mmCIF file of C-alpha atoms in Angstrom:
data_model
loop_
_atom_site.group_PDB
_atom_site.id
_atom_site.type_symbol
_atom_site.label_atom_id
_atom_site.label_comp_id
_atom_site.label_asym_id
_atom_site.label_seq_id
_atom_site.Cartn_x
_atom_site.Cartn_y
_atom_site.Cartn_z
ATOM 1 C CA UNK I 1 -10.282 -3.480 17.766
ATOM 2 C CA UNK I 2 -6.945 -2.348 16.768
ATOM 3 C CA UNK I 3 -5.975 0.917 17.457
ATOM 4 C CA UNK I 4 -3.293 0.903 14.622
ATOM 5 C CA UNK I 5 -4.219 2.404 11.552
ATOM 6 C CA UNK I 6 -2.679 3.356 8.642
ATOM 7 C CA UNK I 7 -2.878 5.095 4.841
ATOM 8 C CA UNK I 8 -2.857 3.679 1.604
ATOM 9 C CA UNK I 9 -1.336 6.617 -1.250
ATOM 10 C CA UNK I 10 -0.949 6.140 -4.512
ATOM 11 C CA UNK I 11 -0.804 9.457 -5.462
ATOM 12 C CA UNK I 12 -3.409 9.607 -8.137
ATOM 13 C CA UNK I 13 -3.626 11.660 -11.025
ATOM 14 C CA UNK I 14 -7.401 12.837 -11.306
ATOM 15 C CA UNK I 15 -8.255 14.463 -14.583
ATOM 16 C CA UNK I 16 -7.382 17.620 -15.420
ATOM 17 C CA UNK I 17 -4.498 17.812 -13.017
ATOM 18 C CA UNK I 18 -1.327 17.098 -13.150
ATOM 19 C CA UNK I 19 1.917 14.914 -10.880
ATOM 20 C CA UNK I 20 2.513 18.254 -9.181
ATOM 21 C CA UNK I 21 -0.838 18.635 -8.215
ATOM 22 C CA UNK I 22 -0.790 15.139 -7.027
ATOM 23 C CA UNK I 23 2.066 15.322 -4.936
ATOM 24 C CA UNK I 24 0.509 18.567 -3.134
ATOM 25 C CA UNK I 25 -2.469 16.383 -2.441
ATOM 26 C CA UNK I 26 -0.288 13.712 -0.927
ATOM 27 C CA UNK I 27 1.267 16.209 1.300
ATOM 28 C CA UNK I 28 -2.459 17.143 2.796
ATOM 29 C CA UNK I 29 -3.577 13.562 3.035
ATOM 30 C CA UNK I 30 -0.417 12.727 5.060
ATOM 31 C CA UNK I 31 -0.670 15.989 7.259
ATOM 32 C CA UNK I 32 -4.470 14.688 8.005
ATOM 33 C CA UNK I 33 -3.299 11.189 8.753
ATOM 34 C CA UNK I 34 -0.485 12.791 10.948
ATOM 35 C CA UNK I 35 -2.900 14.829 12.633
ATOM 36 C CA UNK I 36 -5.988 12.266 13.410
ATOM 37 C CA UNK I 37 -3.777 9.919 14.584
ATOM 38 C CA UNK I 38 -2.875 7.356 11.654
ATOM 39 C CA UNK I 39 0.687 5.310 12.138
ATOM 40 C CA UNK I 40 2.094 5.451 8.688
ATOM 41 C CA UNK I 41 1.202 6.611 5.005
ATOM 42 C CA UNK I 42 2.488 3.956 2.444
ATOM 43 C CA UNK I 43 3.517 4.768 -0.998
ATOM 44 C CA UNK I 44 3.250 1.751 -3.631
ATOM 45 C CA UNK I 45 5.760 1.475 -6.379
ATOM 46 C CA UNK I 46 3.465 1.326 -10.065
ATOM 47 C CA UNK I 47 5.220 2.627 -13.481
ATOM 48 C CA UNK I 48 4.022 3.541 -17.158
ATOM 49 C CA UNK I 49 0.061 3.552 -15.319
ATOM 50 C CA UNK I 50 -0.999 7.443 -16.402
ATOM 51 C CA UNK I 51 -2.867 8.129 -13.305
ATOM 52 C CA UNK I 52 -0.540 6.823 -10.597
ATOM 53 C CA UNK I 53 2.665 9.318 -9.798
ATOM 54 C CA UNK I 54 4.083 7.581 -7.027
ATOM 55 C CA UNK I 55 6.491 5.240 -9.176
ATOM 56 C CA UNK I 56 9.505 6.949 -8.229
ATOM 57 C CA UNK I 57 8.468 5.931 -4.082
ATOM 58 C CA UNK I 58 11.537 6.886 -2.517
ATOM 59 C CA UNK I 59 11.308 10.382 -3.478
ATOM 60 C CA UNK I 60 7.475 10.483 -2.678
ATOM 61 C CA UNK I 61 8.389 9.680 0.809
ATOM 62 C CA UNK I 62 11.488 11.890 0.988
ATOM 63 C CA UNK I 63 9.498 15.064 -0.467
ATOM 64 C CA UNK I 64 6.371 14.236 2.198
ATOM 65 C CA UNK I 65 8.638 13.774 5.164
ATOM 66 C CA UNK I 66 10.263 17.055 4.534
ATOM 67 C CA UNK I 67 6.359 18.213 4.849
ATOM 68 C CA UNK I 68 5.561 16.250 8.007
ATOM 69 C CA UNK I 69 6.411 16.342 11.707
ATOM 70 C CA UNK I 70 6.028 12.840 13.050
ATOM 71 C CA UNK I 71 3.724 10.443 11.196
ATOM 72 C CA UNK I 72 6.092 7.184 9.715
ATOM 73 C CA UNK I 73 6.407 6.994 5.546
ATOM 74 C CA UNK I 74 6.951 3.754 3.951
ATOM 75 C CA UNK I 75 6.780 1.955 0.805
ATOM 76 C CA UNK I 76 3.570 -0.466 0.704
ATOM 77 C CA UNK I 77 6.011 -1.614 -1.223
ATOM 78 C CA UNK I 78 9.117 -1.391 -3.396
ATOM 79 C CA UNK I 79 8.668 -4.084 -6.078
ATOM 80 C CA UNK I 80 12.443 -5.717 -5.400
ATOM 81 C CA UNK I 81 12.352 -7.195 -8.612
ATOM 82 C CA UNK I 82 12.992 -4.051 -10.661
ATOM 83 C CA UNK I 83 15.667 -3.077 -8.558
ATOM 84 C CA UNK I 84 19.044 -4.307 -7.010
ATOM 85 C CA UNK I 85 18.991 -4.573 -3.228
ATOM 86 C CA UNK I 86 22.003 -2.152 -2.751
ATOM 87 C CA UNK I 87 20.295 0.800 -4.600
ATOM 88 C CA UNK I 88 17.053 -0.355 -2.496
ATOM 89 C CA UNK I 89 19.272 -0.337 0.837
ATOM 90 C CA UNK I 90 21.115 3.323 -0.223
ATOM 91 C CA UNK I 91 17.794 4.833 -0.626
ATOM 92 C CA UNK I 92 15.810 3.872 2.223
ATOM 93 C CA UNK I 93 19.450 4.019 4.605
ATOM 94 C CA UNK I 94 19.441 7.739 3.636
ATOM 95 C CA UNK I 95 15.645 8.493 3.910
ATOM 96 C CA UNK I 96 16.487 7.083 7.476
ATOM 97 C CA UNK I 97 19.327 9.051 8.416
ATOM 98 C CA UNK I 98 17.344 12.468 6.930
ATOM 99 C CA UNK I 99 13.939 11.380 8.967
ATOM 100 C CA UNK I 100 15.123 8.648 11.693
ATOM 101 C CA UNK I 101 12.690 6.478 13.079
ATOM 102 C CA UNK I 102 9.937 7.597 10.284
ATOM 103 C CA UNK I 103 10.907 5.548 7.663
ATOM 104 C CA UNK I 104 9.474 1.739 6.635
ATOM 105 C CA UNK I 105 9.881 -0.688 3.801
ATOM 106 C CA UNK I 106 7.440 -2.857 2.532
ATOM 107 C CA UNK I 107 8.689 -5.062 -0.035
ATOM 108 C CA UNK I 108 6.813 -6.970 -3.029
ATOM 109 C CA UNK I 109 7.978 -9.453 -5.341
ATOM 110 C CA UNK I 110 5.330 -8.191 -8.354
ATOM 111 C CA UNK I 111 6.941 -6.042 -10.938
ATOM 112 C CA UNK I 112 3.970 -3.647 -10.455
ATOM 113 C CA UNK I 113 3.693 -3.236 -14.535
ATOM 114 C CA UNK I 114 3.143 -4.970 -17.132
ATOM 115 C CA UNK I 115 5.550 -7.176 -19.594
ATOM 116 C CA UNK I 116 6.854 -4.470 -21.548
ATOM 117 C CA UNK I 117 7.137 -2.181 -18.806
ATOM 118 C CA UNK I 118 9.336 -4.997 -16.704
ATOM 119 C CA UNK I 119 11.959 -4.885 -19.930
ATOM 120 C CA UNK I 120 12.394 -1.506 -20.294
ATOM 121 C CA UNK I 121 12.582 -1.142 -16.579
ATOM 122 C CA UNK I 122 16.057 -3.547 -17.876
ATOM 123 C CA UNK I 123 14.948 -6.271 -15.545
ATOM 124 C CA UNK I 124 14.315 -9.809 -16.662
ATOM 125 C CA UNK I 125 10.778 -11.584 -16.022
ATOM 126 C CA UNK I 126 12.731 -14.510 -14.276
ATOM 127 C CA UNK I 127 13.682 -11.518 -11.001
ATOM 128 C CA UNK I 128 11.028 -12.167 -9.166
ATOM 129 C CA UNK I 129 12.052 -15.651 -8.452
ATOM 130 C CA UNK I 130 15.454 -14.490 -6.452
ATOM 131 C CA UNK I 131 13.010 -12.293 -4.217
ATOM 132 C CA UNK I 132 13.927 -14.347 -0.610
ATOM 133 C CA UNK I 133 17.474 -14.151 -1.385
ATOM 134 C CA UNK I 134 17.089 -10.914 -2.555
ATOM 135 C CA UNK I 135 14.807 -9.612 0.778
ATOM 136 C CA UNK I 136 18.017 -11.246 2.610
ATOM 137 C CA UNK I 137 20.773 -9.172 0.568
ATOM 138 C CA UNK I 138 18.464 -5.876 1.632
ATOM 139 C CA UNK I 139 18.278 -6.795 4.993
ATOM 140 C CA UNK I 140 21.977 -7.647 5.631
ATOM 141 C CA UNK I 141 23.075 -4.200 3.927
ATOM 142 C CA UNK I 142 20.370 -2.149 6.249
ATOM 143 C CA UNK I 143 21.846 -4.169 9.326
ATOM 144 C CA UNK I 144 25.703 -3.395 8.554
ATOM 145 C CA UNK I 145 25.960 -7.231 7.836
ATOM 146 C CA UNK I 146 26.727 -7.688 4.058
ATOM 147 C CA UNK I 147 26.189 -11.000 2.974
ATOM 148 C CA UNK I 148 28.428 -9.636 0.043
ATOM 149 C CA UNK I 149 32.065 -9.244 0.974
ATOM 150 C CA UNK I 150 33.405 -6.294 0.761
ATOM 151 C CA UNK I 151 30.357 -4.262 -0.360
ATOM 152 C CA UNK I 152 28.439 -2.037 1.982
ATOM 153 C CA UNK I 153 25.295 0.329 1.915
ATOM 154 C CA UNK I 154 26.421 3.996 2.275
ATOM 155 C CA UNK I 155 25.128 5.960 3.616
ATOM 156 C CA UNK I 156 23.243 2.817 6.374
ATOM 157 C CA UNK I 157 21.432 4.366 9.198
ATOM 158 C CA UNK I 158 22.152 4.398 12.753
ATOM 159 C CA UNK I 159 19.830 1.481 12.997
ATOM 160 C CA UNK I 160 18.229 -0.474 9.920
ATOM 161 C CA UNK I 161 14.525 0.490 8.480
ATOM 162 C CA UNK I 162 12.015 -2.054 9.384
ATOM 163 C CA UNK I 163 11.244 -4.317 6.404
ATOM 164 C CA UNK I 164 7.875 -6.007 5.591
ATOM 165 C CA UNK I 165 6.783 -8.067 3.151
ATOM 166 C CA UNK I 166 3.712 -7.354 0.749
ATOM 167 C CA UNK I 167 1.592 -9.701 -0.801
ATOM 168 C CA UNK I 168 -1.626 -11.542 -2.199
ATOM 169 C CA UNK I 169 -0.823 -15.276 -2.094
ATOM 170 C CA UNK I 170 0.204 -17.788 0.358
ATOM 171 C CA UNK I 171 4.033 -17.425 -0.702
ATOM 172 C CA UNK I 172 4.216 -14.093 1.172
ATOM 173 C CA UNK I 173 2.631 -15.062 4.034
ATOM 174 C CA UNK I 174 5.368 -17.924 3.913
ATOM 175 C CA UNK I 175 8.477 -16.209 3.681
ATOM 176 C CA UNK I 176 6.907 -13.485 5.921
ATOM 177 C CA UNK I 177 6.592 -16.139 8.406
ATOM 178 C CA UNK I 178 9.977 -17.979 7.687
ATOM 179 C CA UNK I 179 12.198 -14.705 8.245
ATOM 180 C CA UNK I 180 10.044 -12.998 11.213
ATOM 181 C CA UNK I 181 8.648 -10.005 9.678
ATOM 182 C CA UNK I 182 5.276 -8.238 9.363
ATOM 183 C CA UNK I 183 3.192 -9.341 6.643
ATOM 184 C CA UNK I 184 0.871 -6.804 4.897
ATOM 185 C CA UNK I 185 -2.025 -8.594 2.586
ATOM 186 C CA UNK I 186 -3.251 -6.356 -0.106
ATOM 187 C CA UNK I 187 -6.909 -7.365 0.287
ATOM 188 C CA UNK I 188 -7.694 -3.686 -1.012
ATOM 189 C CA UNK I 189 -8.076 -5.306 -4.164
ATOM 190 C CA UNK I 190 -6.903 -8.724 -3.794
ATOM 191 C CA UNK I 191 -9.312 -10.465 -1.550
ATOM 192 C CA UNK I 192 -9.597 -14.055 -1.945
ATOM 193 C CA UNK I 193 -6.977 -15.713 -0.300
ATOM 194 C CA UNK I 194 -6.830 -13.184 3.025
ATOM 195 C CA UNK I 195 -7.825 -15.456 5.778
ATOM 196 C CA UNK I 196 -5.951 -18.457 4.801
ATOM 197 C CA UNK I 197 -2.903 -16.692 4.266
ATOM 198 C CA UNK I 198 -2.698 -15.190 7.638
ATOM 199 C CA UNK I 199 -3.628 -18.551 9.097
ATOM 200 C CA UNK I 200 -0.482 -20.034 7.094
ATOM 201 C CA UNK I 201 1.593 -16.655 8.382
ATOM 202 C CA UNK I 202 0.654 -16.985 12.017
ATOM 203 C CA UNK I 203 0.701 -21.137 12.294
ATOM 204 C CA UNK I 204 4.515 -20.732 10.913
ATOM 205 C CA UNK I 205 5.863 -17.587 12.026
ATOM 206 C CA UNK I 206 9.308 -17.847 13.014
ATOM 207 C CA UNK I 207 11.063 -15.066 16.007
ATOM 208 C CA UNK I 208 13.286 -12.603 14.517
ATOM 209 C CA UNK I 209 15.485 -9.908 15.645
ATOM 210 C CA UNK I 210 13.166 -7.478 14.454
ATOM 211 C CA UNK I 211 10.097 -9.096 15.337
ATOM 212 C CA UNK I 212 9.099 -11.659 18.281
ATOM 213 C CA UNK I 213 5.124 -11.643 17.541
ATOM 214 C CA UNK I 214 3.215 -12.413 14.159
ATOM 215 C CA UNK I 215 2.384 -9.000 13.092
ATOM 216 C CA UNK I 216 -0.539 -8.642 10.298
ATOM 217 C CA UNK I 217 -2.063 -6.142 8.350
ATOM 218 C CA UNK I 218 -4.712 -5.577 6.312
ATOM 219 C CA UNK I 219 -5.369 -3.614 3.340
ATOM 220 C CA UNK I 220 -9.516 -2.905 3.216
ATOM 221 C CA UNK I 221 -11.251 0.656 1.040
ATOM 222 C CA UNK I 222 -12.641 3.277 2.783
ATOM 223 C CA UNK I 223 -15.022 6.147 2.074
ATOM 224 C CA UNK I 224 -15.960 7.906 5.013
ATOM 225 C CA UNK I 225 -18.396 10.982 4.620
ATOM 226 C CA UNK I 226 -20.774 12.956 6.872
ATOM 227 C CA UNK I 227 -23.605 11.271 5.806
ATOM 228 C CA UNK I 228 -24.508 7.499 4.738
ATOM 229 C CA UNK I 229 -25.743 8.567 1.440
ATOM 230 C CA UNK I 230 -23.164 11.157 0.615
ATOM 231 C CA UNK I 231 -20.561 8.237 1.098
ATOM 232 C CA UNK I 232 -22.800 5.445 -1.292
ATOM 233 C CA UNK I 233 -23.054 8.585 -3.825
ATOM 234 C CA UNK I 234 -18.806 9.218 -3.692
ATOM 235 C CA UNK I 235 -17.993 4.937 -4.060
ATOM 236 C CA UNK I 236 -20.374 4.919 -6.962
ATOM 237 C CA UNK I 237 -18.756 7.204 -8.710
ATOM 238 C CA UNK I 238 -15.004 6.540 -7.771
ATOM 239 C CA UNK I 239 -15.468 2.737 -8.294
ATOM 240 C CA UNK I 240 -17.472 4.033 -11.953
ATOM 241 C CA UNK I 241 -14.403 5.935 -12.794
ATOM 242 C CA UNK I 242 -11.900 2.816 -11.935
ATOM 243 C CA UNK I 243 -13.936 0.702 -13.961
ATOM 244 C CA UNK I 244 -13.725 3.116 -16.856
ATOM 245 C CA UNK I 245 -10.156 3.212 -16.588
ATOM 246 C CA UNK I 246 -9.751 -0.083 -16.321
ATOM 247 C CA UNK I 247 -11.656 -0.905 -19.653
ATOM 248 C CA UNK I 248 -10.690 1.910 -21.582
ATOM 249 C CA UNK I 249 -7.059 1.043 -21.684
ATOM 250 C CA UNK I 250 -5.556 1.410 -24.807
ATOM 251 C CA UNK I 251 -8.180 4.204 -25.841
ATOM 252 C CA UNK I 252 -11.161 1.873 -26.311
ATOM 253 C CA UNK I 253 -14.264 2.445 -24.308
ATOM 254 C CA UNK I 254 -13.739 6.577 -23.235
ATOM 255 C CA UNK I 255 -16.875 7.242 -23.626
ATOM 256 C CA UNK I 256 -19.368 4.858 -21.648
ATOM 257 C CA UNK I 257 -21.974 5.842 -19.653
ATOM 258 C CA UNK I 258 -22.837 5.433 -15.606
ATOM 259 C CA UNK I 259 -25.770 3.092 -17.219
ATOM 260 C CA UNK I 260 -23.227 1.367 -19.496
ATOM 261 C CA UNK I 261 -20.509 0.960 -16.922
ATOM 262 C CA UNK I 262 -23.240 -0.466 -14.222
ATOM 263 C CA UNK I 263 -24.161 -3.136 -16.761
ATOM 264 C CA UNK I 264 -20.744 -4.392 -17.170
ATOM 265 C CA UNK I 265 -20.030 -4.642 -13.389
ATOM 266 C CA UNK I 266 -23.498 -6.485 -12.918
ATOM 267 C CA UNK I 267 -22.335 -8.463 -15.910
ATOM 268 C CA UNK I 268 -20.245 -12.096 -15.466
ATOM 269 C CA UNK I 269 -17.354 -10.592 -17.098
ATOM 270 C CA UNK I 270 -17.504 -7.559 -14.528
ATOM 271 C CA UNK I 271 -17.784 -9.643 -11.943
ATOM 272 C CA UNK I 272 -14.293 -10.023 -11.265
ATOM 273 C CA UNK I 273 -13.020 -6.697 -11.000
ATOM 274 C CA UNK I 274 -16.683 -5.932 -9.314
ATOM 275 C CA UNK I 275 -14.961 -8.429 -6.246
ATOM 276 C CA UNK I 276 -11.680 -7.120 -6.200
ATOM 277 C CA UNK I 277 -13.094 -3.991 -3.731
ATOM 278 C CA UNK I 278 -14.919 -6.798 -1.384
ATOM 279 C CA UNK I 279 -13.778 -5.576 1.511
ATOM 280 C CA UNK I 280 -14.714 -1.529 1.553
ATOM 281 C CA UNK I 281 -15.947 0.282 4.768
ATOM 282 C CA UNK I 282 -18.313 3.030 3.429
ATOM 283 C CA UNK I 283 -20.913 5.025 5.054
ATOM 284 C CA UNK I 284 -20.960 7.305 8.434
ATOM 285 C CA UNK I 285 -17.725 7.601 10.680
ATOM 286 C CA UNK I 286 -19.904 5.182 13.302
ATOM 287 C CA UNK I 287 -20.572 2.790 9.819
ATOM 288 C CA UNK I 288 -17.066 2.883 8.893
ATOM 289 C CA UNK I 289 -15.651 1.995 12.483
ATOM 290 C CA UNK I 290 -17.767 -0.712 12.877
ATOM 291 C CA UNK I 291 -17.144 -2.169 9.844
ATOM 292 C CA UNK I 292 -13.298 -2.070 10.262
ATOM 293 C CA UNK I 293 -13.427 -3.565 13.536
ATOM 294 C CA UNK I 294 -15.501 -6.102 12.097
ATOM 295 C CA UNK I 295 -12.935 -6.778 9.597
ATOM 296 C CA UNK I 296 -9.899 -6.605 11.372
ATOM 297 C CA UNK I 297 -11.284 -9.679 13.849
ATOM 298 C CA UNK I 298 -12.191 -11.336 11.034
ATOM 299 C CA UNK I 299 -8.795 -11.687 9.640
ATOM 300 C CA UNK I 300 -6.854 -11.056 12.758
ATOM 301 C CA UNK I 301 -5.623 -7.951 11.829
ATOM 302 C CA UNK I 302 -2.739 -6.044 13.875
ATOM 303 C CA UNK I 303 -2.920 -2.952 11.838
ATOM 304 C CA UNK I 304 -4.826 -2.067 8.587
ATOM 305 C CA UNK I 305 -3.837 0.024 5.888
ATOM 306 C CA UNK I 306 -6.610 2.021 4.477
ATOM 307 C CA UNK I 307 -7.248 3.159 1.167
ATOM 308 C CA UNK I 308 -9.170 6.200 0.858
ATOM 309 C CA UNK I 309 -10.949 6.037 -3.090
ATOM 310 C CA UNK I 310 -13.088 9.407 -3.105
ATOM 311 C CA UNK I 311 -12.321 11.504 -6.493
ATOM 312 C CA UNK I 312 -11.514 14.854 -4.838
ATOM 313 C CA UNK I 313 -8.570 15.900 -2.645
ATOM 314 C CA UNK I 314 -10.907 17.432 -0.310
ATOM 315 C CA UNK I 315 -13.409 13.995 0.108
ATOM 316 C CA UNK I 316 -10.335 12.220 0.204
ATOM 317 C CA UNK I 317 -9.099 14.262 3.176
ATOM 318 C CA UNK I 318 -12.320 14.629 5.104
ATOM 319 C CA UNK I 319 -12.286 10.456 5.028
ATOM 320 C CA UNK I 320 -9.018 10.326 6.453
ATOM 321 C CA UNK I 321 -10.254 12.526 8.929
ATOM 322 C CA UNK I 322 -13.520 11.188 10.515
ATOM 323 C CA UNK I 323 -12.128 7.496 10.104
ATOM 324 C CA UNK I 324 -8.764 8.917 12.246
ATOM 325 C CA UNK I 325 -11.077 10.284 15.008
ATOM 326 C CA UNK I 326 -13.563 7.196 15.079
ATOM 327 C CA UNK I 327 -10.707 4.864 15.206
ATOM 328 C CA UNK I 328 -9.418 6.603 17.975
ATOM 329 C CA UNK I 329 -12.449 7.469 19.760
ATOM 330 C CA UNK I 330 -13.344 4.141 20.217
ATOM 331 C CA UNK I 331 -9.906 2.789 21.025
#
């Protein structure tokens, strides 16, 4: 069983609250990972989605580690694509030099948005396909070793933030692989192609200087409550609620019931987003260990981000909580 675990924030909006409120609940979560135990909190870059406030991730992390003591903060990930590696590299070099040896950077070649979103971000849709020269511009400007003359990082760190790379398809696992870094599958809600990509990662991982092992991780959902039912009772209605949101983008569909929103996910056309939470530990803190154990030697998981899905702050917490001390009772 791995003994490294790790958190999964997005920061979400719940109704009637607002970013502010958000960010105050990010600040508890993190404290609770920090004190049961967890390794690092990552913070995922999304834009123009109404209930998701960490799209500006840098400052999430800088705002929580001024809040924190010791627990790492990372991006699970910066979408490079919307971004130019320098800006990338002068962010994360001075949330390293404020909070040394607490900062990581996962990086993603999605834009994390939609279409529309990508333009007026003032990126073009063809970005994404620079990504490995791009993850190599970011990592020579961390390292002091510009592989643009003449241009540096500033402020760069006294030694460079650990990159990994994010993703849901073979071609991360490949470049993860081909440059020696950690590779972080977001089977959280992109299960299907989990195992084989870490068997592609791990048959062609290459040594780097930052990295001499394959390293994986895992994303998998988690709802952790005192009792077996009380944890059914809080998925139910957090994966209702995503559903809702999901099909009432755009204003349509507001008002459908529990009943109405149970057909659709029992339905063929639910079916889909029904898989996308597969993998989801829920029950008792004995339940919820076993299950991740279960899972991580299934997919030969090093570390495993989890992503905690109850609606309230205080659920949300009290799952980070009794998964931390399971974890690390039975390490």
């Amino acid at each position: 069983m791995p003994t490294v675990i790790s958190l999964l924030d997005l920061a979400p909006i719940s109704a009637g609250q607002s970013a502010r409120d958000s960010f105050q609940a990010s600040i508890a979560l993190a404290r609770a990972a920090e004190r049961a135990g967890y390794e690092r909190v990552w913070y995922a870059e999304h834009h123009n989605m109404a209930t998701i406030a960490s799209s500006a991730t840098s400052v999430v992390i800088g705002h929580v580690a001024a809040h924190t003591e010791t627990i790492r903060l990372g991006a699970g990930g910066i979408m490079l694509p919307n971004h130019s590696p320098l800006v990338i590299a002068e962010q994360f070099g001075t949330l390293e030099t404020l909070f040394p040896g607490r900062i990581d950077l996962g990086l993603g070649r999605a834009p994390g948005s939609d279409q529309v979103t990508t333009r007026a971000l003032r990126r073009d849709h063809q970005s994404a396909e620079s990504f490995p020269q791009d993850v190599l511009e970011l990592q020579g400007y961390l390292a002091g070793k510009s592989v643009i003359p003449g241009v540096q990082a500033v402020p760069r760190a006294e030694r460079p933030v650990p990159l990994y790379v994010l993703g849901s398809s073979l071609f991360g696992a490949q470049l993860a692989a081909k440059l020696g870094l950690p590779y972080a599958f977001a089977s959280h809600f992109a299960p299907d192609a989990l195992h084989e990509a870490v068997r592609v990662y791990r048959g062609t991982f290459t040594p780097s200087a930052q990295l001499a092992e394959p390293y994986v991780i895992a994303g998998v959902n988690v709802i952790a409550a005192d009792s077996h039912d009380e944890a059914v009772a809080q998925m139910t209605s957090s994966y209702r609620s995503r559903t809702r949101a999901f099909i009432s983008r755009g204003g349509v569909g507001r008002n459908y019931t529990d009943a109405e929103i149970d057909a659709f996910l029992a339905s063929a056309g639910g079916q889909q987003l029904a898989s996308m939470t597969r993998y989801t530990a829920v029950g008792t803190p004995d339940e919820v260990r076993d299950y991740l154990a279960a899972f991580a030697e299934s997919c030969q998981a090093d570390e495993l981000i989890t992503a905690h899905h109850a609606q309230s702050v205080e659920a949300r917490v009290h799952s980070v909580e009794l998964t931390g001390a399971a974890m690390l009772a039975a390490a």
